[in-house]
mmCIF file of C-alpha atoms in Angstrom:
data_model
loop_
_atom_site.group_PDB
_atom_site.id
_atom_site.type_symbol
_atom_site.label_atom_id
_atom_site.label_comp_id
_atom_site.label_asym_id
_atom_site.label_seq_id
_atom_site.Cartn_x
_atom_site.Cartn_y
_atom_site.Cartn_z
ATOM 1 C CA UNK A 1 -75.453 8.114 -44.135
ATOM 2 C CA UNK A 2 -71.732 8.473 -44.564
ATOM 3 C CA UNK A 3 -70.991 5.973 -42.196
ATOM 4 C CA UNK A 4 -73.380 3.085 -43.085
ATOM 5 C CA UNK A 5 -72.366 3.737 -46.418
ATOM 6 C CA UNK A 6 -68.574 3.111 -45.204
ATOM 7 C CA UNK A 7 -69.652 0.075 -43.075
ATOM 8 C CA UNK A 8 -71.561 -1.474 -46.331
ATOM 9 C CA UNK A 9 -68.744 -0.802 -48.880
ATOM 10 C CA UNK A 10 -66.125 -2.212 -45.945
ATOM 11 C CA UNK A 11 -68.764 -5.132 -45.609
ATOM 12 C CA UNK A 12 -68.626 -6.115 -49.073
ATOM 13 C CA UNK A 13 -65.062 -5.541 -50.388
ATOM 14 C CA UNK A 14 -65.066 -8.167 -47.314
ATOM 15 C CA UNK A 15 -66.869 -10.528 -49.041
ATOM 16 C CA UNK A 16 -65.873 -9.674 -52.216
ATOM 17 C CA UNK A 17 -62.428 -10.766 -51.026
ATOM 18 C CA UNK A 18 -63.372 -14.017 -49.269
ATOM 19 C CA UNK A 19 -65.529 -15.362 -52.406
ATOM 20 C CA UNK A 20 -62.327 -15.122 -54.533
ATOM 21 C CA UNK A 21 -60.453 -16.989 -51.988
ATOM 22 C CA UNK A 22 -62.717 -19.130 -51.699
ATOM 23 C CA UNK A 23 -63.482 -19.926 -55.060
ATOM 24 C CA UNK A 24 -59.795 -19.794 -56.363
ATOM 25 C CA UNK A 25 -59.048 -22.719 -54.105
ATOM 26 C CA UNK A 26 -62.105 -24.860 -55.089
ATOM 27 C CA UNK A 27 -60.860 -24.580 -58.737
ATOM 28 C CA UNK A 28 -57.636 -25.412 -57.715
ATOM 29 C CA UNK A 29 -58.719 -28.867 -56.092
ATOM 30 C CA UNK A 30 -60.895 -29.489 -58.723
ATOM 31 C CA UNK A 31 -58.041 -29.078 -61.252
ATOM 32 C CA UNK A 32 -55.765 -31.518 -58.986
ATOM 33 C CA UNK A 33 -58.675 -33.900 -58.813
ATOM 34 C CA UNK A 34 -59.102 -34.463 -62.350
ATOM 35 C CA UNK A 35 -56.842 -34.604 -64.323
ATOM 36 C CA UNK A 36 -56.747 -33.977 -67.909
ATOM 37 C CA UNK A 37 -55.708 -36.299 -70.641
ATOM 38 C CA UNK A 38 -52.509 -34.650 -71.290
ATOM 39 C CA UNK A 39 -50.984 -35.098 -67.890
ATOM 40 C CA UNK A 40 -52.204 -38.425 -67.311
ATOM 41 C CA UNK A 41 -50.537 -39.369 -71.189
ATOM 42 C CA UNK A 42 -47.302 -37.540 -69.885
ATOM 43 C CA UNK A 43 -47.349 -39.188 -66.909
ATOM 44 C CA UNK A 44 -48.002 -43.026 -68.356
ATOM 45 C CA UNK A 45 -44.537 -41.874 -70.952
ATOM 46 C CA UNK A 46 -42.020 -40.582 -68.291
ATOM 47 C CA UNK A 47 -42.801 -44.190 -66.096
ATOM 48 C CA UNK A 48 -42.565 -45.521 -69.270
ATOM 49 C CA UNK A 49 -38.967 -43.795 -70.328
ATOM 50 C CA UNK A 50 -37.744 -44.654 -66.740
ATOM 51 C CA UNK A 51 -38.768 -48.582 -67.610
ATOM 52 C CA UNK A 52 -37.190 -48.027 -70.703
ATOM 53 C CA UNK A 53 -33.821 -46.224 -69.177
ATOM 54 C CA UNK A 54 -33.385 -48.765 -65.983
ATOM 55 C CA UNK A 55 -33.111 -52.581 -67.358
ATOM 56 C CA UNK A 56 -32.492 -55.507 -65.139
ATOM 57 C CA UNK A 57 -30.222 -57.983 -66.999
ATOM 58 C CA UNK A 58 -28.969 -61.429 -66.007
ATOM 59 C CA UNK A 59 -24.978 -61.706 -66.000
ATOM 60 C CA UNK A 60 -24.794 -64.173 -68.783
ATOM 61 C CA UNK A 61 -27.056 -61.456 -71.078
ATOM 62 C CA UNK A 62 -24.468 -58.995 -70.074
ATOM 63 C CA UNK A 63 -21.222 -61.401 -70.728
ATOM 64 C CA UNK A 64 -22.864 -62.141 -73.973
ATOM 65 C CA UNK A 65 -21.845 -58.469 -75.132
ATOM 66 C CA UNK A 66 -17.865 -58.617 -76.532
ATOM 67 C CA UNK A 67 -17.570 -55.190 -75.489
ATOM 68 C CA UNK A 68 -18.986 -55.618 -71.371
ATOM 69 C CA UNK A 69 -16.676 -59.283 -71.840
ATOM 70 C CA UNK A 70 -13.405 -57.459 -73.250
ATOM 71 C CA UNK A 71 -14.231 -54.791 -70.087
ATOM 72 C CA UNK A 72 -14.879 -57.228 -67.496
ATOM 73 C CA UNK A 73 -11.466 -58.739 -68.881
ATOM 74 C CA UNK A 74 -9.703 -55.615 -68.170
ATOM 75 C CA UNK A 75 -11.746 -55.180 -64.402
ATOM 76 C CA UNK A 76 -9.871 -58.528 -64.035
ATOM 77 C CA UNK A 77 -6.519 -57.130 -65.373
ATOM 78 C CA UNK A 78 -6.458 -54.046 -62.929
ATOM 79 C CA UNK A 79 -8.304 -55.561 -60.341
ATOM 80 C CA UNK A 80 -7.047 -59.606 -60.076
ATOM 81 C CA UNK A 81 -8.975 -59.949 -56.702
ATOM 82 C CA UNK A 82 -12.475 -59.810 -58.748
ATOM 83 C CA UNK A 83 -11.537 -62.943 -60.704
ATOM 84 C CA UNK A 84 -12.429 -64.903 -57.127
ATOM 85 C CA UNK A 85 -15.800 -62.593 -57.211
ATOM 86 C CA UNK A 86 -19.090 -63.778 -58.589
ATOM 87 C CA UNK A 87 -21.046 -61.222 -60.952
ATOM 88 C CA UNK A 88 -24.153 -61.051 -58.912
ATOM 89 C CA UNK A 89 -26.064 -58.194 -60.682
ATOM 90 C CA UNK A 90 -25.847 -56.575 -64.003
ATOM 91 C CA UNK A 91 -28.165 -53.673 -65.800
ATOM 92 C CA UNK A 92 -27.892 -51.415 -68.580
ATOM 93 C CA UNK A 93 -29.258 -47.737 -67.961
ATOM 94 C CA UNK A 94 -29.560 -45.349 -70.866
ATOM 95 C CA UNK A 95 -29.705 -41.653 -70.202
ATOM 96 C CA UNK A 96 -31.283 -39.680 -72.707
ATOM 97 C CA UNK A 97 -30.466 -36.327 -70.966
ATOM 98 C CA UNK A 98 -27.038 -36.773 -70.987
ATOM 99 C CA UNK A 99 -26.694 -38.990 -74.039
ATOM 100 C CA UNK A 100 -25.176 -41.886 -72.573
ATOM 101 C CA UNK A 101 -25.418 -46.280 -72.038
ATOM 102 C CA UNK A 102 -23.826 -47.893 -69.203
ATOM 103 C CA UNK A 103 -23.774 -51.278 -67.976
ATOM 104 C CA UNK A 104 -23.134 -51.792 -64.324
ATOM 105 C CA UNK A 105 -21.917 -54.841 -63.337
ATOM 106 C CA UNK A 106 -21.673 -55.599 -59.707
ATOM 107 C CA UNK A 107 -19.089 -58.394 -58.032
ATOM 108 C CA UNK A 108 -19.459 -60.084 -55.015
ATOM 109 C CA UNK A 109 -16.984 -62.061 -53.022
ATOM 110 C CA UNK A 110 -18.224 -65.611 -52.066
ATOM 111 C CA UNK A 111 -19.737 -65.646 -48.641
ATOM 112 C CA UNK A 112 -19.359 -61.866 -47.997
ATOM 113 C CA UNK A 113 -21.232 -59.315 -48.087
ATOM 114 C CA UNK A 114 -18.682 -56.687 -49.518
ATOM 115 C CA UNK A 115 -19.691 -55.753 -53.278
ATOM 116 C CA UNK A 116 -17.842 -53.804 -55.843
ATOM 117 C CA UNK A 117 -19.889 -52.297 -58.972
ATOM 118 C CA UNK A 118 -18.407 -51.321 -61.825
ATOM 119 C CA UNK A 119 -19.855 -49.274 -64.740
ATOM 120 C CA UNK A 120 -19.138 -50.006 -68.456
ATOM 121 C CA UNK A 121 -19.605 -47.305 -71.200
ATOM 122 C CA UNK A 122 -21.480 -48.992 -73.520
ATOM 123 C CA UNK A 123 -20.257 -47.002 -76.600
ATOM 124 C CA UNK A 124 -16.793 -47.028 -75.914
ATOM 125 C CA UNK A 125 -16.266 -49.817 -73.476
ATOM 126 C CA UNK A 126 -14.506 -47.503 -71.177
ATOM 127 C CA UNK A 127 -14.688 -48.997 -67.244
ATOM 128 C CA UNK A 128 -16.047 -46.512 -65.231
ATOM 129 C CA UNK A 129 -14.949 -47.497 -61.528
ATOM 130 C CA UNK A 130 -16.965 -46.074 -58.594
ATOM 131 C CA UNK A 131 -14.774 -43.098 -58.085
ATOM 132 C CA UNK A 132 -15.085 -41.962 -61.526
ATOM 133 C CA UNK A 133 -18.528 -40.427 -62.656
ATOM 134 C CA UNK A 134 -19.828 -40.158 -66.256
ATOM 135 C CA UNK A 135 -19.630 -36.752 -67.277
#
């Protein structure tokens, strides 16, 4: 008696065991599978923010700015080769983390493929070359 009463108890912490496996892992698929309103809301905002954060402008947008103008002016000043360079890109980002705008503005030379981008602080006009980062 002892012994099928051992085998039986063995038996069905057994599958006891398995059924909570089991069913712990079918609720976790089913929670992956649908999901509720509040993720799918949060994750329609944070591709929204990032749309928001990341703007493609054109170079005349950007030139239209005194501040990115008066900045490019000064690029020029400390860098005279870019005055041969074309502005081929420009974009503002806004961080909201670390509280900050930048425009980067990048130069080409004609008929090369060598590129320089600059950033521009857009609160305090500041040139932010590629060696120095935004703190």
């Amino acid at each position: 008696m002892k012994k099928n009463l051992k085998k039986t108890s063995v038996g069905l912490a057994s599958l006891g065991l398995v059924t909570v496996i089991a069913l712990s892992g079918g609720l976790q698929v089913s929670a992956n599978e649908n999901p509720t309103q509040n993720n799918v809301a949060k994750n329609q905002d944070s591709a929204r923010l990032y749309a928001e954060a990341y703007k493609k402008i054109t170079a005349s947008e950007a030139l239209a700015d005194k501040d990115v103008k008066a900045a490019i002016d000064r690029v020029y000043a400390q860098f005279p080769k870019t005055k041969s360079y074309a502005i081929t890109s420009a974009n503002v980002i806004d961080n909201f983390v670390s509280n900050f705008s930048r425009y980067n503005i990048t130069f080409r030379e004609k008929d090369s493929k060598r590129s320089i981008t600059f950033g521009i602080n857009v609160k305090t006009g500041e040139i932010i070359t590629p060696e120095k980062k935004e703190v």
